[in-house]
Coordinates of C-alpha atoms in Angstrom, one line a residue:
M15 CA -0.1 -0.2 0.1
P16 CA 0.9 3.2 -0.6
E17 CA 3.5 4.7 2.1
H18 CA 1.7 5.8 5.8
T19 CA 3.0 9.3 7.4
A20 CA 2.4 10.2 10.7
A21 CA -0.3 12.8 9.6
S22 CA -2.2 9.6 7.3
R23 CA -1.8 7.0 10.3
L24 CA -3.7 9.9 12.3
R25 CA -6.2 10.7 9.9
L26 CA -6.9 7.3 9.7
S27 CA -6.8 6.6 13.5
G28 CA -9.5 9.7 12.8
L29 CA -11.7 8.1 10.7
C30 CA -12.5 5.0 12.0
F31 CA -13.0 6.5 15.2
L32 CA -15.2 8.9 13.8
L33 CA -17.2 6.4 12.1
Q34 CA -17.2 3.7 14.5
I35 CA -18.8 6.3 16.9
L36 CA -21.4 7.5 14.6
T37 CA -22.2 3.3 13.7
I38 CA -22.8 3.0 18.1
L39 CA -25.1 6.1 17.7
L40 CA -27.6 5.1 15.1
F41 CA -27.6 2.2 15.9
A42 CA -28.5 2.7 19.9
V43 CA -31.6 5.0 18.0
F44 CA -32.9 2.2 15.4
V45 CA -31.7 -1.3 15.5
R46 CA -33.3 -3.7 17.7
Y47 CA -33.1 -7.4 17.6
G48 CA -37.0 -8.5 15.8
P49 CA -38.2 -11.4 14.1
E50 CA -37.7 -10.8 10.4
S51 CA -39.9 -13.4 9.5
G52 CA -43.6 -11.3 11.0
P53 CA -46.2 -10.5 8.1
G54 CA -45.9 -6.5 8.7
L55 CA -42.2 -6.9 7.2
C56 CA -42.6 -7.5 4.2
S57 CA -45.6 -5.8 2.9
Q58 CA -44.2 -2.3 2.8
Q59 CA -41.9 -3.3 0.6
L60 CA -41.9 -4.9 -2.6
N61 CA -41.3 -8.8 -2.5
C62 CA -38.3 -7.8 0.3
S63 CA -35.8 -6.9 -2.0
G64 CA -36.8 -10.7 -3.9
R65 CA -35.3 -12.7 -0.8
N66 CA -37.0 -15.3 1.7
Q67 CA -37.8 -14.0 5.5
D68 CA -37.3 -17.1 6.9
S69 CA -35.4 -16.6 9.4
G70 CA -34.8 -20.0 11.4
L71 CA -32.8 -21.0 8.3
Q72 CA -30.8 -18.5 8.4
H73 CA -27.9 -18.9 10.4
P74 CA -26.2 -22.1 8.2
R75 CA -26.0 -19.6 5.4
F76 CA -25.4 -16.5 6.9
R77 CA -22.3 -18.4 7.8
D78 CA -21.4 -19.7 5.0
V79 CA -21.9 -16.5 3.2
H80 CA -20.4 -14.9 5.9
L81 CA -16.7 -16.5 4.9
Q82 CA -17.0 -15.9 1.4
A83 CA -17.2 -12.7 2.0
L84 CA -13.9 -12.2 4.4
L85 CA -11.8 -16.0 3.1
G86 CA -12.8 -16.1 -0.2
F87 CA -12.6 -12.6 -1.6
G88 CA -10.0 -11.5 1.3
L89 CA -7.6 -13.6 -0.3
L90 CA -8.3 -13.0 -4.0
V91 CA -6.7 -9.6 -3.6
A92 CA -3.3 -11.7 -1.6
F93 CA -2.1 -12.0 -5.1
L94 CA -0.3 -9.4 -5.4
G95 CA 3.4 -9.6 -4.2
R96 CA 3.6 -6.2 -3.1
Y97 CA 0.2 -5.8 -1.4
G98 CA -0.7 -9.2 -0.1
P99 CA -0.2 -9.1 3.2
G100 CA -1.7 -4.8 3.2
S101 CA -4.4 -5.9 0.9
V102 CA -5.7 -8.7 3.2
A103 CA -5.8 -6.2 6.3
I104 CA -7.7 -3.6 4.4
S105 CA -10.0 -6.3 3.2
I106 CA -11.1 -6.9 6.8
L107 CA -11.1 -3.1 7.3
V108 CA -13.8 -2.1 4.6
T109 CA -15.8 -5.4 5.7
A110 CA -15.6 -4.8 9.2
F111 CA -17.1 -1.2 8.3
A112 CA -19.1 -2.5 5.3
I113 CA -21.0 -5.0 7.4
Q114 CA -21.9 -1.8 10.2
W115 CA -23.0 0.8 7.2
T116 CA -25.1 -1.7 5.2
I117 CA -27.0 -2.4 8.6
L118 CA -28.0 0.4 8.3
I119 CA -28.4 1.7 4.9
Q120 CA -30.4 -1.6 4.0
G121 CA -32.4 -1.1 7.3
F122 CA -34.2 1.8 6.2
L123 CA -35.2 0.7 2.8
Y124 CA -36.0 -3.3 3.4
F125 CA -36.4 -3.9 7.3
F126 CA -37.1 -0.4 9.1
L127 CA -40.8 -1.3 11.2
K128 CA -42.6 1.3 13.4
G129 CA -39.8 3.9 13.5
K130 CA -36.6 1.0 14.2
I131 CA -34.8 -1.5 12.3
S132 CA -35.0 -5.2 12.7
V133 CA -32.3 -7.1 12.6
G134 CA -31.1 -11.4 12.2
A135 CA -29.7 -13.4 10.2
Q136 CA -31.4 -12.6 6.6
S137 CA -30.3 -8.6 7.4
M138 CA -26.5 -10.0 7.7
V139 CA -27.0 -11.8 5.0
S140 CA -27.8 -8.7 2.7
A141 CA -25.2 -6.6 4.1
D142 CA -22.1 -9.5 2.8
F143 CA -23.6 -9.6 -0.6
C144 CA -23.1 -5.8 -0.5
T145 CA -19.8 -6.4 1.4
A146 CA -18.9 -8.8 -1.5
A147 CA -19.9 -6.2 -3.6
V148 CA -17.5 -3.4 -2.2
L149 CA -14.7 -5.5 -2.1
I150 CA -15.1 -6.2 -5.0
S151 CA -14.7 -2.5 -5.8
T152 CA -11.5 -1.9 -3.7
G153 CA -10.2 -4.8 -6.1
A154 CA -9.6 -2.2 -8.3
V155 CA -7.7 0.8 -6.9
L156 CA -5.6 -1.9 -4.4
G157 CA -1.9 -0.3 -4.2
R158 CA -3.2 3.5 -5.1
V159 CA -5.2 4.4 -2.4
N160 CA -4.9 4.5 0.8
P161 CA -7.1 3.0 4.0
V162 CA -8.2 6.6 4.8
Q163 CA -9.1 6.5 1.4
M164 CA -10.6 2.5 1.3
L165 CA -12.7 3.6 3.8
L166 CA -14.5 6.4 2.0
L167 CA -14.8 4.0 -1.4
T168 CA -16.4 1.4 1.0
L169 CA -18.8 4.6 2.5
L170 CA -20.0 5.7 -0.3
G171 CA -20.1 2.0 -2.7
V172 CA -22.0 0.9 0.2
T173 CA -24.7 3.8 0.1
L174 CA -24.9 2.9 -3.5
F175 CA -25.2 -0.7 -4.0
T176 CA -28.2 -0.8 -1.6
L177 CA -29.4 1.8 -3.9
N178 CA -28.6 0.1 -7.6
E179 CA -30.6 -2.7 -5.9
Y180 CA -33.3 -1.3 -4.1
I181 CA -34.1 0.7 -7.7
L182 CA -33.9 -2.9 -9.3
R183 CA -35.2 -5.5 -6.8
S184 CA -38.3 -2.9 -4.8
L185 CA -39.6 -0.8 -7.7
M186 CA -38.8 -2.5 -10.9
G187 CA -39.3 -6.6 -9.7
V188 CA -35.9 -7.7 -11.0
S189 CA -34.8 -11.1 -10.1
D190 CA -31.3 -11.2 -9.4
S191 CA -30.8 -13.6 -6.4
G192 CA -26.7 -14.1 -7.0
G193 CA -25.7 -10.4 -7.7
S194 CA -24.9 -10.9 -11.7
L195 CA -26.0 -7.7 -11.9
T196 CA -26.5 -5.8 -8.1
V197 CA -22.5 -7.7 -6.7
H198 CA -20.7 -8.4 -9.7
T199 CA -21.8 -6.1 -12.4
F200 CA -22.1 -2.7 -10.0
G201 CA -18.7 -3.8 -8.0
A202 CA -16.7 -4.0 -11.3
Y203 CA -17.2 -1.3 -12.7
F204 CA -17.6 0.9 -9.7
G205 CA -14.5 -0.4 -8.8
L206 CA -13.3 0.5 -12.7
M207 CA -14.7 3.9 -12.5
V208 CA -12.6 4.8 -9.6
S209 CA -9.8 3.4 -10.9
R210 CA -10.0 5.5 -14.0
I211 CA -10.3 9.2 -12.0
L212 CA -7.3 8.3 -10.3
H213 CA -5.3 6.9 -12.9
Q214 CA -1.3 6.7 -12.6
P215 CA 0.5 6.7 -15.4
H216 CA 3.6 4.8 -14.1
M217 CA 1.1 1.1 -12.5
D218 CA 0.2 0.7 -15.7
K219 CA -0.2 -3.7 -16.3
R220 CA -1.0 -5.7 -13.8
K221 CA 1.3 -8.2 -14.0
E222 CA 4.4 -6.2 -13.1
Q223 CA 2.5 -5.8 -9.5
Q224 CA 2.1 -9.5 -8.8
N225 CA 4.8 -12.1 -7.4
T226 CA 6.0 -15.4 -8.2
G227 CA 6.7 -16.1 -4.9
H228 CA 5.7 -19.3 -2.7
Q229 CA 3.5 -16.8 -0.7
P230 CA 1.0 -15.1 -2.6
D231 CA 0.3 -18.8 -4.7
V232 CA -0.8 -20.1 -1.4
F233 CA -3.2 -17.2 -0.7
A234 CA -4.7 -17.8 -3.7
A235 CA -5.0 -22.2 -3.7
V236 CA -6.8 -21.2 -0.5
G237 CA -9.0 -18.2 -1.7
T238 CA -10.3 -21.1 -4.0
I239 CA -10.6 -23.7 -2.2
Y240 CA -12.8 -21.5 0.0
L241 CA -14.2 -20.1 -3.4
W242 CA -15.3 -23.8 -4.5
I243 CA -16.5 -25.0 -1.2
F244 CA -18.8 -21.8 -0.2
W245 CA -19.9 -19.6 -3.3
P246 CA -22.3 -22.4 -4.1
S247 CA -24.2 -21.8 -0.1
F248 CA -23.6 -17.9 -1.4
A249 CA -25.7 -18.1 -4.4
S250 CA -28.2 -19.8 -3.3
A251 CA -29.0 -17.9 0.1
S252 CA -31.4 -15.8 -1.2
T253 CA -33.4 -18.3 -2.9
A254 CA -35.5 -20.8 -2.2
R255 CA -35.5 -22.2 1.6
D256 CA -37.9 -25.1 1.5
N257 CA -36.8 -26.7 -1.4
P258 CA -34.0 -28.8 -0.5
E259 CA -31.4 -28.8 -3.6
P260 CA -31.9 -25.5 -5.0
W261 CA -31.1 -25.6 -8.2
A262 CA -29.2 -22.5 -7.5
V263 CA -26.5 -25.0 -5.7
L264 CA -26.4 -27.3 -9.1
N265 CA -26.4 -24.7 -11.2
T266 CA -23.6 -23.1 -9.6
Y267 CA -20.7 -25.8 -8.9
F268 CA -21.6 -27.0 -12.6
S269 CA -20.7 -23.8 -13.6
L270 CA -17.7 -23.7 -11.9
A271 CA -16.5 -27.0 -12.7
A272 CA -17.1 -26.0 -16.3
S273 CA -15.1 -22.1 -16.5
T274 CA -12.2 -24.1 -14.2
L275 CA -11.5 -26.1 -17.3
A276 CA -12.0 -23.6 -20.3
T277 CA -9.3 -21.9 -18.2
F278 CA -7.0 -24.7 -18.7
V279 CA -8.1 -24.9 -22.4
L280 CA -6.8 -21.8 -23.0
W281 CA -4.3 -19.7 -20.8
P282 CA -1.7 -22.0 -21.7
I283 CA -2.5 -21.2 -25.7
L284 CA -2.0 -17.4 -25.1
H285 CA 0.3 -17.4 -21.9
E286 CA 3.9 -17.9 -22.3
E287 CA 4.4 -18.7 -18.6
G288 CA 4.6 -22.4 -18.5
T289 CA 3.2 -23.9 -15.8
L290 CA -0.7 -22.5 -14.6
R291 CA -1.1 -20.9 -11.3
T292 CA -3.5 -21.2 -9.5
V293 CA -4.4 -17.6 -9.7
Q294 CA -6.2 -18.1 -12.7
I295 CA -7.7 -20.9 -11.4
Q296 CA -9.6 -18.5 -9.0
D297 CA -10.9 -15.8 -11.9
A298 CA -11.7 -19.2 -13.7
A299 CA -13.7 -19.6 -10.9
L300 CA -14.9 -16.6 -9.8
A301 CA -15.6 -16.1 -13.2
G302 CA -18.3 -19.4 -13.5
A303 CA -19.8 -18.0 -10.5
A304 CA -20.8 -14.3 -11.4
V305 CA -22.2 -15.9 -14.8
M306 CA -24.3 -18.2 -13.0
G307 CA -25.9 -14.9 -10.2
M308 CA -29.1 -14.3 -11.6
A309 CA -29.2 -17.6 -14.0
G310 CA -29.1 -19.7 -11.1
E311 CA -32.3 -20.3 -9.7
M312 CA -33.7 -20.8 -13.3
L313 CA -33.9 -23.4 -15.2
V314 CA -30.4 -23.5 -16.8
A315 CA -30.6 -27.7 -17.3
P316 CA -27.0 -29.0 -15.8
F317 CA -25.7 -28.6 -19.6
G318 CA -26.7 -25.1 -19.8
A319 CA -25.0 -24.4 -16.4
L320 CA -22.1 -26.5 -17.9
I321 CA -22.0 -24.2 -21.3
A322 CA -22.6 -21.1 -19.2
G323 CA -19.9 -22.0 -17.3
F324 CA -17.4 -22.7 -20.1
L325 CA -18.4 -20.0 -22.0
A326 CA -17.5 -17.6 -18.3
G327 CA -14.8 -19.3 -18.2
L328 CA -12.5 -18.3 -21.1
I329 CA -13.6 -14.4 -20.9
P330 CA -10.5 -14.2 -18.2
P331 CA -7.6 -15.6 -20.1
L332 CA -8.9 -13.7 -23.3
G333 CA -9.3 -10.3 -21.2
F334 CA -6.2 -10.3 -19.6
R335 CA -3.8 -11.1 -22.6
F336 CA -6.4 -8.9 -25.2
L337 CA -8.3 -6.2 -22.8
T338 CA -6.8 -5.4 -20.6
P339 CA -4.2 -3.7 -22.6
V340 CA -6.2 -1.8 -24.4
L341 CA -8.3 -0.8 -20.7
C342 CA -5.0 0.6 -19.7
S343 CA -3.3 2.2 -22.7
R344 CA -6.7 3.4 -24.4
L345 CA -8.7 4.3 -21.9
K346 CA -6.2 5.0 -18.7
I347 CA -8.6 2.2 -16.2
Q348 CA -5.8 0.3 -14.3
D349 CA -7.4 -2.8 -12.8
A350 CA -4.9 -4.3 -9.9
C351 CA -6.6 -7.3 -9.5
G352 CA -8.8 -6.9 -13.1
V353 CA -12.3 -7.1 -11.8
H354 CA -13.0 -6.2 -15.4
N355 CA -12.4 -10.1 -16.8
V356 CA -13.4 -11.7 -13.1
H357 CA -16.2 -9.9 -12.8
G358 CA -17.7 -7.2 -15.1
L359 CA -18.1 -9.1 -18.3
P360 CA -19.2 -12.7 -17.0
G361 CA -21.5 -10.7 -14.6
I362 CA -23.2 -8.9 -18.1
L363 CA -23.1 -12.3 -19.9
G364 CA -25.0 -14.0 -16.4
A365 CA -27.7 -10.7 -16.9
L366 CA -27.8 -11.6 -20.3
L367 CA -28.5 -15.5 -19.9
G368 CA -31.1 -14.5 -16.7
T369 CA -32.9 -12.6 -19.0
L370 CA -33.3 -14.9 -21.8
L371 CA -34.5 -18.0 -19.3
T372 CA -37.0 -15.3 -18.1
A373 CA -38.4 -14.4 -22.1
L374 CA -38.6 -18.5 -21.9
A375 CA -40.3 -19.3 -18.8
T376 CA -43.8 -20.8 -18.6
A377 CA -46.0 -21.9 -15.6
D378 CA -45.2 -25.3 -16.7
A379 CA -42.0 -26.1 -16.2
Y380 CA -41.4 -24.0 -13.5
G381 CA -44.3 -25.7 -11.6
G382 CA -43.9 -23.5 -7.7
R383 CA -40.7 -22.1 -8.3
L384 CA -42.5 -19.2 -10.8
E385 CA -43.6 -17.7 -7.5
L386 CA -40.4 -17.8 -5.8
A387 CA -38.4 -16.3 -9.5
W388 CA -41.0 -13.8 -10.3
P389 CA -43.6 -13.4 -7.9
L390 CA -45.1 -10.4 -10.5
V391 CA -45.4 -13.2 -13.2
A392 CA -46.6 -16.2 -11.2
Q393 CA -49.9 -13.2 -10.2
G394 CA -50.3 -12.5 -13.4
S395 CA -49.4 -8.8 -13.5
R396 CA -46.7 -9.1 -16.0
T397 CA -45.8 -11.6 -18.5
A398 CA -43.0 -13.7 -19.2
G399 CA -41.9 -10.7 -22.1
E400 CA -42.3 -8.6 -20.0
Q401 CA -40.7 -9.6 -17.3
A402 CA -38.1 -10.7 -19.4
L403 CA -38.2 -6.8 -20.3
W404 CA -37.1 -5.3 -17.3
Q405 CA -34.3 -7.8 -16.5
L406 CA -33.0 -6.3 -19.5
C407 CA -33.5 -2.8 -18.8
A408 CA -31.8 -3.2 -15.4
L409 CA -28.6 -4.1 -16.8
P410 CA -27.5 -0.3 -18.5
L411 CA -29.1 1.6 -15.4
T412 CA -26.9 -0.6 -13.1
L413 CA -23.5 0.1 -15.5
L414 CA -25.2 4.3 -15.6
L415 CA -25.7 4.1 -12.2
A416 CA -22.2 2.6 -11.2
T417 CA -20.3 4.7 -14.2
L418 CA -21.5 8.0 -11.8
G419 CA -21.3 6.4 -8.5
G420 CA -17.6 5.4 -9.0
I421 CA -16.8 8.9 -11.0
L422 CA -18.4 10.6 -7.9
T423 CA -16.1 8.3 -5.6
G424 CA -13.2 9.0 -7.9

């Protein structure tokens, strides 16, 4: 990370103190324990952000989602040899503040009842989803911002993420349970726009920041294992609770497997680095998970999940070989962790896949799942084609909010 002077250390200490005191006061005034399954809570918002409020089954899912956000994303940034240990520390700092701030911001929109914010396992799951998006954003600017700036990025990023999610889920009725749009696409392009504003000509290529030593590969290996173990739970945390075999879990596993093989197909051909490193496998796993974010709970079919995962797995090696140099040289966008190739483009692909599956949805094919995936379609308020149009419109809206928000934050 950038060198810390005595003044910068004092600024960090002071900002952390002020933010923590502020959140404590706001928690004291507004936040209370409460049953999130109460009928009055969901009636105030459309579909409660599209997430089932059965908190009784949330603890295991909350644990998995929290581990994924903290360890999976935290170790994701550790491959940068020069900034690795500091990046992990910054990820923990961002996570610690983002969870508290998200509880407040999302609480006023989704869990606000009788002047208080009702918190439980489901609100914590929602906070971890937001934290994941912010951690994706920080991956684009690692090594070029100090911890104080990272906290400010988190403050604005959480607020804008919640605004985007509220518009998509509650106002537009868009289904995006695994976060292809709200987590991956928004997080990637928000971070890229911040990176563009903070452009530094002397830092041009991702591989110049990498270290071929042992420690970064160990971090990447552990992070990759966590991705494989916990991402299916992450993707299915906001889908049907009463189904013993959620489609999101199965589809995500198939997509992870195919995306990993895709990387082994392309990377040895496109790069003259010899043995494939764990970092590239980690990128492929993330891309395969991102593409299933919206479509995971839909009728993709196992072979469809394999196809989607394979296509997503082709994006990181192609992107790092051909697209990243263009972004850096032409658009002056420095992408430290390659979030454009790993999260941004796969997230867009996942949104398009979800839109296509929505247009093809029928009551006969989905049965009772239609109510869980698209409540408005099941209720007769929309046709499948109309719902697909809303899903498609959510993509440019997310890109617009991420771009403008990233420019403002930068």
